[in-house]
Coordinates of C-alpha atoms and ligand atoms in Angstrom, one line a residue:
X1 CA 34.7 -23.1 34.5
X2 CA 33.1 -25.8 37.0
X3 CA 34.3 -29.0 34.9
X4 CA 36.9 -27.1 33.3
X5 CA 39.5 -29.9 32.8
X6 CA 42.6 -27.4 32.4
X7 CA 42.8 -26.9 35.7
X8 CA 45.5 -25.5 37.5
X9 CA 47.9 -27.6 39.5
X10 CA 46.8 -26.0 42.6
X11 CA 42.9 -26.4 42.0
X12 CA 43.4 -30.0 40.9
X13 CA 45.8 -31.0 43.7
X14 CA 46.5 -32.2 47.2
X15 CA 48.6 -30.1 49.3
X16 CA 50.6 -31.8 52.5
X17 CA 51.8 -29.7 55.2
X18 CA 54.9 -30.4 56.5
X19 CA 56.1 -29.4 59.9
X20 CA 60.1 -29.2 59.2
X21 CA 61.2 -29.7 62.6
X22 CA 58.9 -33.3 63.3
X23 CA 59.3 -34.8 59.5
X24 CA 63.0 -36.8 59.1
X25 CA 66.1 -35.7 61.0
X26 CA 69.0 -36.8 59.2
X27 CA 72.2 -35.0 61.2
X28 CA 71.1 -36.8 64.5
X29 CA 70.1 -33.9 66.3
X30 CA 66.6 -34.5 67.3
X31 CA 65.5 -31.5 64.8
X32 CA 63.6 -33.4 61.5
X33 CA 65.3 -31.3 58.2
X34 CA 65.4 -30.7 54.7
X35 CA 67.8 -33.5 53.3
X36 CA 64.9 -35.3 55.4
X37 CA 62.1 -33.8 53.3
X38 CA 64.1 -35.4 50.0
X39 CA 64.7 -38.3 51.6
X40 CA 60.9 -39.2 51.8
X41 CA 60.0 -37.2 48.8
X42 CA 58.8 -40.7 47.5
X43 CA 57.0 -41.6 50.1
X44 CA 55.0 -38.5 49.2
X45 CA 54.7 -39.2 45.7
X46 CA 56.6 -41.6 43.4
X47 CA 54.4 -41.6 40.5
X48 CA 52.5 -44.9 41.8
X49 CA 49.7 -45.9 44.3
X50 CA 52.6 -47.4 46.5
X51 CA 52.7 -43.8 47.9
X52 CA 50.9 -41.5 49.2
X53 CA 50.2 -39.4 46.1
X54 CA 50.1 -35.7 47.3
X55 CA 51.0 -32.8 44.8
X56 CA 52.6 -30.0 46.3
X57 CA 54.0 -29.5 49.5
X58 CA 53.9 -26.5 52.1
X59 CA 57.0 -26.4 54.2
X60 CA 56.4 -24.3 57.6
X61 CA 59.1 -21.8 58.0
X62 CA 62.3 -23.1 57.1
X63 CA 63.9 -19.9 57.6
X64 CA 67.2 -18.1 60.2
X65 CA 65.3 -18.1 63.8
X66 CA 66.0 -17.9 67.1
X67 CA 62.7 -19.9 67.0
X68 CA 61.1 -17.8 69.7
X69 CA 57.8 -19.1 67.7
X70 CA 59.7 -22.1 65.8
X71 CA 60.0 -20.4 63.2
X72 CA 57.5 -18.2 62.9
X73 CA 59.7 -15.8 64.3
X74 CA 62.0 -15.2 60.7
X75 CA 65.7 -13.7 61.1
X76 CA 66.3 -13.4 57.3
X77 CA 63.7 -14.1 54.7
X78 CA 66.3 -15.2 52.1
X79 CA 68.2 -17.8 53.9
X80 CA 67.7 -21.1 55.0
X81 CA 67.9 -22.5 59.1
X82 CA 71.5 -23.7 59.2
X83 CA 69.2 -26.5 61.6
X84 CA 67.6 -27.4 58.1
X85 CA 70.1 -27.5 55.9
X86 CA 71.0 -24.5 53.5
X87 CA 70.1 -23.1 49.8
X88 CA 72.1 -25.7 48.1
X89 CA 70.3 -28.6 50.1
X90 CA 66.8 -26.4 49.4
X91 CA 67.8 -26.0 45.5
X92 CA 68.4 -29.8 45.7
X93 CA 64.8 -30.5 47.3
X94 CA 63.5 -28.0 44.9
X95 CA 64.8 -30.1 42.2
X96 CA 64.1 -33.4 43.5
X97 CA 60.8 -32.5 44.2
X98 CA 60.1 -31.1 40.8
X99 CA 61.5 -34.4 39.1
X100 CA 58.6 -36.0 40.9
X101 CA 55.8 -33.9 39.8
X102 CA 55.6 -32.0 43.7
X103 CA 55.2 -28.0 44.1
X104 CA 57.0 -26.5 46.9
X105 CA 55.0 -24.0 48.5
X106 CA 56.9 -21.6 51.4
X107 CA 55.7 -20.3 54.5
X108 CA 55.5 -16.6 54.1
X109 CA 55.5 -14.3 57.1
X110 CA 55.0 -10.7 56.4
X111 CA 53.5 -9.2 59.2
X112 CA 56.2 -9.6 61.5
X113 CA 59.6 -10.6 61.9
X114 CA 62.1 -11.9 64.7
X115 CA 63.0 -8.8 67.2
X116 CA 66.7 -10.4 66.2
X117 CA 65.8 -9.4 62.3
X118 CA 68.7 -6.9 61.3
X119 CA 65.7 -4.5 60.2
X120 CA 64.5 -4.3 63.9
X121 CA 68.0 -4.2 65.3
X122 CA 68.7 -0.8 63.7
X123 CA 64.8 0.0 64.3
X124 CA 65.4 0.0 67.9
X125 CA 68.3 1.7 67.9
X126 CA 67.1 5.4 67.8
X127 CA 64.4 7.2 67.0
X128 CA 65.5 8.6 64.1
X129 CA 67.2 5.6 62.5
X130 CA 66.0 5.2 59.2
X131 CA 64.2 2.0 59.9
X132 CA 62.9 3.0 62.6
X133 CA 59.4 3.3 60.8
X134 CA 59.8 -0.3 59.6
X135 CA 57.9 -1.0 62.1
X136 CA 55.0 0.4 64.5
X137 CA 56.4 2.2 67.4
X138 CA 54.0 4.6 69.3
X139 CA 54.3 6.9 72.6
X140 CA 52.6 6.1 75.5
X141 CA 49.4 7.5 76.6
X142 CA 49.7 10.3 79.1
X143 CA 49.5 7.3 82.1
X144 CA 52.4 5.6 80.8
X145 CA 50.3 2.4 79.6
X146 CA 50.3 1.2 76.1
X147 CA 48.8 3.2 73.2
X148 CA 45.8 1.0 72.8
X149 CA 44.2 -2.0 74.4
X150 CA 45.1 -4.7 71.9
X151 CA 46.7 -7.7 73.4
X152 CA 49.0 -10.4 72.1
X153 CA 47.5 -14.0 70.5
X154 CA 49.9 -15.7 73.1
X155 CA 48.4 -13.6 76.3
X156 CA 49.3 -10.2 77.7
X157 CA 49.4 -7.0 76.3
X158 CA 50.2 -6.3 72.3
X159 CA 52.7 -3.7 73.2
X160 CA 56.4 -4.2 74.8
X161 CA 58.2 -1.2 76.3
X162 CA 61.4 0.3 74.9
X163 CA 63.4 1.8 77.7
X164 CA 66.4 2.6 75.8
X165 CA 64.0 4.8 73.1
X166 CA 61.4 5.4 75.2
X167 CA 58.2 4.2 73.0
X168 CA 56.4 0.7 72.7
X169 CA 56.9 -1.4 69.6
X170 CA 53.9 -3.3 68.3
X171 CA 53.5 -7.4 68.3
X172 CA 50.3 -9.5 68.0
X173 CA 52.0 -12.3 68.8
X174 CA 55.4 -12.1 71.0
X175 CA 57.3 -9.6 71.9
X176 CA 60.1 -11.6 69.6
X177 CA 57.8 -11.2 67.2
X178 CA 58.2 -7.0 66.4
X179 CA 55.1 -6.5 63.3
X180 CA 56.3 -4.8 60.3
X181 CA 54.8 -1.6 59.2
X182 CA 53.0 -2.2 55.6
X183 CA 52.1 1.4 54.9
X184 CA 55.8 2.2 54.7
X185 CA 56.4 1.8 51.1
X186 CA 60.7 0.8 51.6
X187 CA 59.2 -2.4 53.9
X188 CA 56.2 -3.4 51.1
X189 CA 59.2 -3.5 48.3
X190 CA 61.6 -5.2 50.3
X191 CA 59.4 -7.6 51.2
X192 CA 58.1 -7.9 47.2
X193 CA 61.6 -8.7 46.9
X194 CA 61.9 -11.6 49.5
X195 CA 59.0 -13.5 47.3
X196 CA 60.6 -12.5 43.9
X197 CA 64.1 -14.4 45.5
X198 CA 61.9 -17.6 46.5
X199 CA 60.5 -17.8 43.1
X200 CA 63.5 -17.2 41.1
X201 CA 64.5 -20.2 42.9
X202 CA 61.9 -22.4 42.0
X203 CA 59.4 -22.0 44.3
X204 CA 55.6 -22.6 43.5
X205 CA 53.5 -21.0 46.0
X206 CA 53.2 -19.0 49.4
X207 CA 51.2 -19.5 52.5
X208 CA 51.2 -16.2 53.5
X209 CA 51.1 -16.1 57.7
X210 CA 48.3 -14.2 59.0
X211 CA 47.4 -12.0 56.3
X212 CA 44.7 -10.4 57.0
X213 CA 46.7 -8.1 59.7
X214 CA 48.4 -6.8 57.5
X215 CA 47.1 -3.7 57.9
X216 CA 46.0 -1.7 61.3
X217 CA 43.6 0.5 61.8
X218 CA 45.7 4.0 60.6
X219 CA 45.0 5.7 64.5
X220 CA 45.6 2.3 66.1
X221 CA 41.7 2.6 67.4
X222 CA 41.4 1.0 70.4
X223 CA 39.1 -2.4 69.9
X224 CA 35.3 -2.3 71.6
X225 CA 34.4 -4.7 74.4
X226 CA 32.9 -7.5 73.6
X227 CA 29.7 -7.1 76.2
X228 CA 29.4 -11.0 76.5
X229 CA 32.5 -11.5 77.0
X230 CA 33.5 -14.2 79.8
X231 CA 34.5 -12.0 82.3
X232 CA 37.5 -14.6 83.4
X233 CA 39.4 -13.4 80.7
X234 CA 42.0 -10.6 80.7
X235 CA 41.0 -7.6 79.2
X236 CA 43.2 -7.7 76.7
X237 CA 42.6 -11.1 75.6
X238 CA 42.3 -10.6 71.8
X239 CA 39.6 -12.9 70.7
X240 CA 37.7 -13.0 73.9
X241 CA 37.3 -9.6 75.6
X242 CA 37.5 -7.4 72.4
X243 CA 35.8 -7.0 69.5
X244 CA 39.3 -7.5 66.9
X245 CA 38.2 -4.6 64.5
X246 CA 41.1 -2.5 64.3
X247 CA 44.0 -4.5 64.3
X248 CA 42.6 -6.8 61.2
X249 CA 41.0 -7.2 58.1
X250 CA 41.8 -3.4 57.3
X251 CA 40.4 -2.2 53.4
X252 CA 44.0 -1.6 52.9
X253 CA 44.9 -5.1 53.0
X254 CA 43.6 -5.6 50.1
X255 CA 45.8 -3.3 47.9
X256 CA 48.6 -4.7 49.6
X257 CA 47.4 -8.6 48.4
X258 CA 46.5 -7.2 45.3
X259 CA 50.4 -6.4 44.8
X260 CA 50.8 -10.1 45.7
X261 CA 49.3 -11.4 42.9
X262 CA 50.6 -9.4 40.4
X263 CA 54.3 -10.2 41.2
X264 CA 53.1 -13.5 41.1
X265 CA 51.5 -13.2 38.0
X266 CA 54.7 -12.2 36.4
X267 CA 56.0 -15.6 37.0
X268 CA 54.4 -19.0 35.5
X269 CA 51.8 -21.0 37.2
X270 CA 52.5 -19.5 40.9
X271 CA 50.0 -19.8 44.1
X272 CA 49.2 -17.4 46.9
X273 CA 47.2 -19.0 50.1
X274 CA 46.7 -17.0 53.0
X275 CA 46.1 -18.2 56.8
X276 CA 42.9 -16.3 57.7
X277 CA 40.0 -16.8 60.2
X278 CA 37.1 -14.5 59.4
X279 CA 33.2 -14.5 59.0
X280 CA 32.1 -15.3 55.5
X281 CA 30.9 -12.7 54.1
X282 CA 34.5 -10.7 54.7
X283 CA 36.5 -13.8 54.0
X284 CA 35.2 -14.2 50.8
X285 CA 37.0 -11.0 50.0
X286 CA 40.5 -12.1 50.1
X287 CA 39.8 -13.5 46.8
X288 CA 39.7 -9.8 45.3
X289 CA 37.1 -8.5 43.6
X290 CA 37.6 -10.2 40.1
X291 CA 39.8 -13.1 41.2
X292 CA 42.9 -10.4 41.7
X293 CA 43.4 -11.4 45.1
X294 CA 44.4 -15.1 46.6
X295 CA 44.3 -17.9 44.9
X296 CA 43.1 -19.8 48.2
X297 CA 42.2 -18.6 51.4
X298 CA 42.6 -21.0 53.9
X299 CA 39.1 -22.1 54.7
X300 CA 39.0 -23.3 58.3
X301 CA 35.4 -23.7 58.7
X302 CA 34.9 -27.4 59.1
X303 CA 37.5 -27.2 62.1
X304 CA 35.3 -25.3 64.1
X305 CA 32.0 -27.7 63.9
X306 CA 30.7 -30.1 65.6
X307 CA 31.1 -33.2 63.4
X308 CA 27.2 -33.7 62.7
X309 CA 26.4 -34.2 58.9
X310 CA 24.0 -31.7 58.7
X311 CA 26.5 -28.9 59.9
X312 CA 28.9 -30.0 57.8
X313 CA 27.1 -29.7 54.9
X314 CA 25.4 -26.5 55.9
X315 CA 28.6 -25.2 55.9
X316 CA 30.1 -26.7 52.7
X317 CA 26.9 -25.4 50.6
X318 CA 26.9 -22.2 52.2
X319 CA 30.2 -21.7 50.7
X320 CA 29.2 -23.1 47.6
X321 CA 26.7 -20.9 47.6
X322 CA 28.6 -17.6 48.5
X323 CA 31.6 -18.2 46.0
X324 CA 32.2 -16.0 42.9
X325 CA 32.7 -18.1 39.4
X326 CA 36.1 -17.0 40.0
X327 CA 36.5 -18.5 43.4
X328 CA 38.2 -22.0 44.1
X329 CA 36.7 -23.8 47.0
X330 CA 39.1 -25.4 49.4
X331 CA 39.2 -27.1 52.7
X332 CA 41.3 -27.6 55.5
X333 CA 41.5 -30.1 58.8
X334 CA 44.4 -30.2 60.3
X335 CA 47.6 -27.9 60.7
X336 CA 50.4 -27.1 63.5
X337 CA 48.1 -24.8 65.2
X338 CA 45.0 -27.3 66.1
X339 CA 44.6 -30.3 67.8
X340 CA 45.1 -33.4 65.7
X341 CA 41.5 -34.7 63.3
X342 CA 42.1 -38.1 64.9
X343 CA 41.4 -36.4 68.7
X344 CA 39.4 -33.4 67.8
X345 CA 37.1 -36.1 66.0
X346 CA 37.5 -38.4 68.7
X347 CA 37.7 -41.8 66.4
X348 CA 39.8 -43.4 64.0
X349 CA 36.5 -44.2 62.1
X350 CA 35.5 -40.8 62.0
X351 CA 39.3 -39.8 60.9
X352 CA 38.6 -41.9 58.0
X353 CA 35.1 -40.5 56.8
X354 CA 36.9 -37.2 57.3
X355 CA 39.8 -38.3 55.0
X356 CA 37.3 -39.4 52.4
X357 CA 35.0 -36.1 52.6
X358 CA 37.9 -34.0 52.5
X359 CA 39.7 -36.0 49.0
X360 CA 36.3 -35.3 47.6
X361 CA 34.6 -32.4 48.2
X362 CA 35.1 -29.6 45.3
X363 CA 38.1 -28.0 46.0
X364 CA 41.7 -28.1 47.0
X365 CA 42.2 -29.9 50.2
X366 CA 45.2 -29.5 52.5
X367 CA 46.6 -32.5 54.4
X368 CA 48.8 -32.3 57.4
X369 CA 51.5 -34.9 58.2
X370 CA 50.6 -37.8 60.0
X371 CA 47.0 -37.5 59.6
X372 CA 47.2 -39.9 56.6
X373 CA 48.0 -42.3 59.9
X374 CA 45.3 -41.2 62.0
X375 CA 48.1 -39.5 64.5
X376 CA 46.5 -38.1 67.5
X377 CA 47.4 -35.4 70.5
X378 CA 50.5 -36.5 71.7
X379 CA 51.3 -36.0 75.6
X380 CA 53.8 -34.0 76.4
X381 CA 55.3 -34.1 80.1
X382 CA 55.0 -30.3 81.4
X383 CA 59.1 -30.8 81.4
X384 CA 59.0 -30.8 77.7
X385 CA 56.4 -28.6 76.8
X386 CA 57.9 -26.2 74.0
X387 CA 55.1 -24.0 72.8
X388 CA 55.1 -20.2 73.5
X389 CA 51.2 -20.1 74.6
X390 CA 51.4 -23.6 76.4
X391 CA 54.0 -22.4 78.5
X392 CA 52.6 -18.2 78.9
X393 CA 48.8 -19.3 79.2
X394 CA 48.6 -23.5 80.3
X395 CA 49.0 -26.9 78.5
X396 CA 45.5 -26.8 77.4
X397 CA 46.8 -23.6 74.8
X398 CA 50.2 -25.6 73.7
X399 CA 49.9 -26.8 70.0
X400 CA 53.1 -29.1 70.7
X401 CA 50.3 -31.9 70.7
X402 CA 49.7 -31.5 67.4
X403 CA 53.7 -31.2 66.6
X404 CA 55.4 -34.3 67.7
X405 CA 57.6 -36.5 65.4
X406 CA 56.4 -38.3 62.4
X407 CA 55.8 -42.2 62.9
X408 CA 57.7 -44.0 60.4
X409 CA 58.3 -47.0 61.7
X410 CA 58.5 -49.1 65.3
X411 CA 62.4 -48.5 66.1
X412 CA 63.1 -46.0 68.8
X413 CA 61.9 -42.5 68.2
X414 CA 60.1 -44.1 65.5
X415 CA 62.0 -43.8 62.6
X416 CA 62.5 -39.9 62.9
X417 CA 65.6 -39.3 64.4
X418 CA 68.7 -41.4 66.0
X419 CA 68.7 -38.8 69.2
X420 CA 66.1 -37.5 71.7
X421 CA 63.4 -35.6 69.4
X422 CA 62.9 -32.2 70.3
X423 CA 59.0 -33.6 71.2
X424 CA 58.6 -36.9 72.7
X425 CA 57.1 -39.6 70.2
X426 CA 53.4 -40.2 70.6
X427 CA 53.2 -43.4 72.6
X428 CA 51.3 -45.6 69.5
X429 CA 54.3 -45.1 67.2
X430 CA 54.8 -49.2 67.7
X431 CA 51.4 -49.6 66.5
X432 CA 51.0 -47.0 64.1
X433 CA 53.3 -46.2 62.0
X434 CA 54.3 -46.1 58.0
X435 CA 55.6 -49.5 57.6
X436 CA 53.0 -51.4 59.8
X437 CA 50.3 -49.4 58.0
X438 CA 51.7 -50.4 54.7
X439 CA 51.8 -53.5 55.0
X440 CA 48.2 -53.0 56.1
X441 CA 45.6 -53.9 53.5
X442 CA 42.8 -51.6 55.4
X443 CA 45.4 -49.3 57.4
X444 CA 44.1 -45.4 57.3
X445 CA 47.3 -45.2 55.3
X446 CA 46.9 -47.4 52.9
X447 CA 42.2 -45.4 53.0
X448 CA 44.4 -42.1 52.2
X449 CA 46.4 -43.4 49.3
X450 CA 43.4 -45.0 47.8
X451 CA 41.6 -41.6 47.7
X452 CA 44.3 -39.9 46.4
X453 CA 45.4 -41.8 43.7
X454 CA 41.7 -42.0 43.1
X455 CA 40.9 -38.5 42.7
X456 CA 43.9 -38.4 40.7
X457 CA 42.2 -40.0 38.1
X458 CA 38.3 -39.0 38.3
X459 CA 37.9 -35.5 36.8
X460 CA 34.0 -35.5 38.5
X461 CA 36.4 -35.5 42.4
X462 CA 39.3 -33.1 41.0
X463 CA 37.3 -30.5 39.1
X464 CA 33.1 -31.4 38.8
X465 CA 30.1 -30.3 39.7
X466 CA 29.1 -30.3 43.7
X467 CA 25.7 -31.4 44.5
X468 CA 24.2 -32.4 47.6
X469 CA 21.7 -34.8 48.1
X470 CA 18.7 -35.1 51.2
X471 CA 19.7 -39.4 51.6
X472 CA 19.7 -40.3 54.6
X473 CA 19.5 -39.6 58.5
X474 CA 23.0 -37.8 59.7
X475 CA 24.0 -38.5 56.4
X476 CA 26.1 -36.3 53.8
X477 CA 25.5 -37.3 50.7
X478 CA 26.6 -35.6 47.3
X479 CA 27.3 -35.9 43.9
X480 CA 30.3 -35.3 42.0
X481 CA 30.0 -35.2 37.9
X482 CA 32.1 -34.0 35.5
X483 CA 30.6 -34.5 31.7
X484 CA 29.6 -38.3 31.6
X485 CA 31.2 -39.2 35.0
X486 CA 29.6 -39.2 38.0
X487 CA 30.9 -40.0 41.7
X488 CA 28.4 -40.4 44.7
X489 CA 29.4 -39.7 48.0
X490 CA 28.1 -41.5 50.9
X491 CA 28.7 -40.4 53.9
X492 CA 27.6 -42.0 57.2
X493 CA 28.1 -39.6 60.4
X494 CA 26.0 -41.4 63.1
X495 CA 26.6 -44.4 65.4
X496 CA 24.5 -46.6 64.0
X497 CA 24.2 -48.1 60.2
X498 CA 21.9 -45.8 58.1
X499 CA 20.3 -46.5 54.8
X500 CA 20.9 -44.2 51.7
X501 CA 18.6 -44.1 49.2
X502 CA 19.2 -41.6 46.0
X503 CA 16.3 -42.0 43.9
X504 CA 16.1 -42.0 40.2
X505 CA 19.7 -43.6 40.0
X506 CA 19.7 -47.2 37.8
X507 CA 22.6 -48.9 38.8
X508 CA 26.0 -47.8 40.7
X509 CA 29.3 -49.6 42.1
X510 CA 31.0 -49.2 45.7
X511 CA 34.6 -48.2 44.4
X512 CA 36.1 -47.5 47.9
X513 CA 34.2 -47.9 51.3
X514 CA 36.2 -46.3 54.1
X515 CA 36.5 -49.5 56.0
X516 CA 38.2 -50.6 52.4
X517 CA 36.5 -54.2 52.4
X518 CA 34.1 -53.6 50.1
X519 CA 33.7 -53.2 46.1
X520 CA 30.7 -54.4 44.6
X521 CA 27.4 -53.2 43.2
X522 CA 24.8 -51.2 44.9
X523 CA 21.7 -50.1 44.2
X524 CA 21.8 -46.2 44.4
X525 CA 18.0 -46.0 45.4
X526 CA 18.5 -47.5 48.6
X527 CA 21.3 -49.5 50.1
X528 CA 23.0 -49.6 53.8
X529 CA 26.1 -48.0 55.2
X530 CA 27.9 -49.4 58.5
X531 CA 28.1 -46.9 61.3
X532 CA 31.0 -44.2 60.6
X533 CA 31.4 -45.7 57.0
X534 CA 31.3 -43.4 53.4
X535 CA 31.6 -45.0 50.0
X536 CA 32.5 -43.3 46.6
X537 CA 30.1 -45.1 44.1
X538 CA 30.7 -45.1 40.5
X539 CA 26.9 -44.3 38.5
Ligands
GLC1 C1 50.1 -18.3 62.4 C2 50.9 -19.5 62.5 C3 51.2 -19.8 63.9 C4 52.1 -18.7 64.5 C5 51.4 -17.4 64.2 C6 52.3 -16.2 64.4 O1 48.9 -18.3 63.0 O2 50.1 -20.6 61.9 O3 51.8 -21.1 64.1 O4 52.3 -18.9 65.8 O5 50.9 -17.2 62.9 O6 53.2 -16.2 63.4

């Protein structure tokens, strides 16, 4: 299975994030959209190295919103944002994207909806409405306070008060943001159906939201304190204060994933990613138990490190090590929730070794927009802070930093839109941009298209072997084969230059070097890398 060539296209393939509202606004309202998307569908991939070179792309929610959570807040699952365009413009991106060899892959949010979703309308209504199980209503305790102590992602409590029905309604996230009861069989088939629409139209894959709360504990448990907890923090702070063991990663959620897969099991070549943060060992789950579960759970591990070689690699062969034959490896290092790679990383130079670690590594690696340009945090005035939690809980919490407007070129609002973007521009958009980094011999655009269009064509990067190597000092090193090729992987971490040295290896050739002024040969048993720099080597 390891060098398996017939991959699929999702084990083989690059996935690119795009955030709809910050990609191209064609109508001239500040808002990117989807005749946008297709307009820069070649600059994603036009069959040649002169672009970029991803293969499938995952769209945030495109869907009706009142946009409480931009988006993640979904009004009707089978429509499309009249701010993006509608199903003829998304059949037409569909189809243009297909032409070019790209996958469309959907945001999919199943554990809650928009409070202005017809399904929570009538569930509000009454008690006795027949929906009114479509979601999780409770009485309060005897006090009058919510049923249990959960609180919401975005601050406060996880419970909002229903005066008109006298009960609280249920929401991890915002109170706009009502959660869907899954052990009510008439809301699991009606959402089956939502999928079963996307795909008759085309689509490829889902990135199912949050899917490992799916399921609550049955007696809605309240969570245990989390005795070192830092005692700042409001009790009901989710991820802080409490031990989250009853409001996620439920047994149950499993069943409900299994059902997934088999609907998309009934169609061709489909995908199912979910966006999950859990320990290992209960992570590794979500693949089901014989490969019946996701095709890729997000792994979000290298986010969370401190960018040290050694803890980097610890974590990449402790998930080597943990994965069933069944289970495809990916990684992740950048979405819409985080702050940018370029910041979190703190240097362009290290945004480049991570761009070459990530188009190498074994396993499917998901790119966000604007990272191929080594984009970083924009600032946002507090004036124009848009972000639910940045504007509940502080700037610090806004992801709008992570959001603002693609850089496509040096005119104003760089290219995105003709009006005032819904974020301000990052302030480097003169400087860094598509069409400067282009023409760019050595630009971090021009580093990511090498990779890609690289990998593209090595089956040792796509589907071989992983193996790491002890080479050097703050070093990651590994090796890449599949059948006679075999790829080396320098890569330098520290400050200062470091010298690799893989014994045993004859003769080898520097292909790409991230500083991408260098091809030439290299003895494998011992030659220097510049600070910050990694090299693919052809043995
Ligand atoms: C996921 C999304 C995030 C959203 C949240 C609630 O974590 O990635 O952007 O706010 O779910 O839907």
């Amino acid at each position: 299975m390891k060098n398996d060539q017939h991959l699929r296209w999702w084990q083989r393939g690059v996935i690119y994030q795009i955030y709809p509202r910050s990609f191209k606004d064609t109508t001239g309202n500040g808002v990117g959209d989807l005749p946008g998307i297709i307009e820069k569908l070649d600059y994603l991939s036009d069959g040649t190295g002169n672009s970029l070179g991803i293969d499938a792309i995952w769209l945030s929610p495109i869907y009706p919103s009142p946009m409480a959570d931009f988006g993640y807040d979904v009004a009707d699952y089978c429509d499309v944002n009249p701010l993006f365009g509608d199903l003829a413009t998304f059949d037409q991106l569909v189809a243009e994207a297909h032409r070019r060899g790209i996958r469309i892959i959907l945001d999919y949010v199943p554990n809650h909806s928009s409070d202005q979703h017809p399904w929570f309308i009538e569930s509000r209504r009454s008690r006795d409405n027949p929906r009114r199980d479509w979601y999780i209503w409770r009485d309060p305790r005897p006090d009058g306070s919510p049923p249990n102590n959960w609180g919401s992602a975005f601050g406060g409590p996880a419970w909002t008060w229903d005066e008109a029905t006298g009960q609280y309604y249920l929401h991890q996230f915002l109170k706009e943001q009502p959660e869907l009861n899954w052990r009510q069989p008439e809301v699991r088939a009606a959402m089956m159906d939502m999928l079963r629409f996307w795909m008759e139209r085309g689509v490829d894959g889902f990135r199912i939201d949050v899917v490992s709360l799916l399921i609550k504990d049955a007696e809605l448990r309240d969570n245990p304190p989390n005795p070192n907890a830092d005692p700042t923090l409001p009790p009901n702070d989710i991820s802080g204060r409490q031990w989250p063991v009853y409001n996620r990663d439920q047994d149950q959620v499993h069943e409900i994933i299994r059902d997934f897969r088999r609907l998309l099991d009934e169609y061709d070549d489909r995908c199912a990613i979910g966006e999950l943060s859990l320990e290992l060992p209960r992570w590794i789950r979500y693949y089901g138990q014989n490969g019946d579960g996701l095709h890729l759970p997000f792994n979000f591990r290298l986010m969370g490190l401190p960018w040290q070689a050694q803890a980097v690699r610890r974590s990449v062969d402790e998930l080597e090590a943990a994965l069933p034959p069944f289970a495809w490896p990916n990684y992740v290092l950048g979405n819409h929730d985080r702050a940018r790679l370029a910041s979190r990383l703190g240097s362009q130079a290290q945004a480049r070794l991570a761009a070459m670690m990530l188009l190498t590594l074994r396993g499917t690696p998901t790119l966000y927009y604007g990272d191929e340009l080594g984009m970083e945090n924009g600032v946002i005035p507090p004036e124009k802070l848009q972000d639910p939690p940045g504007l509940r809980l502080g700037k610090e919490h806004s992801r709008d930093v992570c959001r603002t407007p693609m850089q496509w070129d040096d005119s104003p609002n760089a290219g995105f839109s003709t009006a005032e973007p819904w974020l301000p521009v990052s302030g480097d958009y003169a400087t860094r941009n598509v069409t400067i980094q282009s023409a760019d011999p050595t630009s971090m655009l021009n580093l990511y298209r090498r990779l890609l269009w690289y990998r593209r064509g090595s089956p040792a990067l796509f589907g071989g072997c992983y193996q790491p190597l002890d080479a050097g000092d703050n070093c990651f090193v590994y090796l890449r084969a599949a059948g006679d090729e075999r790829r080396l992987v320098a890569l330098n971490f520290a400050d200062g230059q470091r010298r690799v040295s893989v014994p045993g290896e004859g003769a080898g050739r520097i292909v790409i070097s991230t500083h991408l002024d260098r091809e030439e040969s290299v003895s494998p048993s011992g030659f220097e890398l510049r600070p910050h720099e990694g090299v693919i080597v052809e043995l």
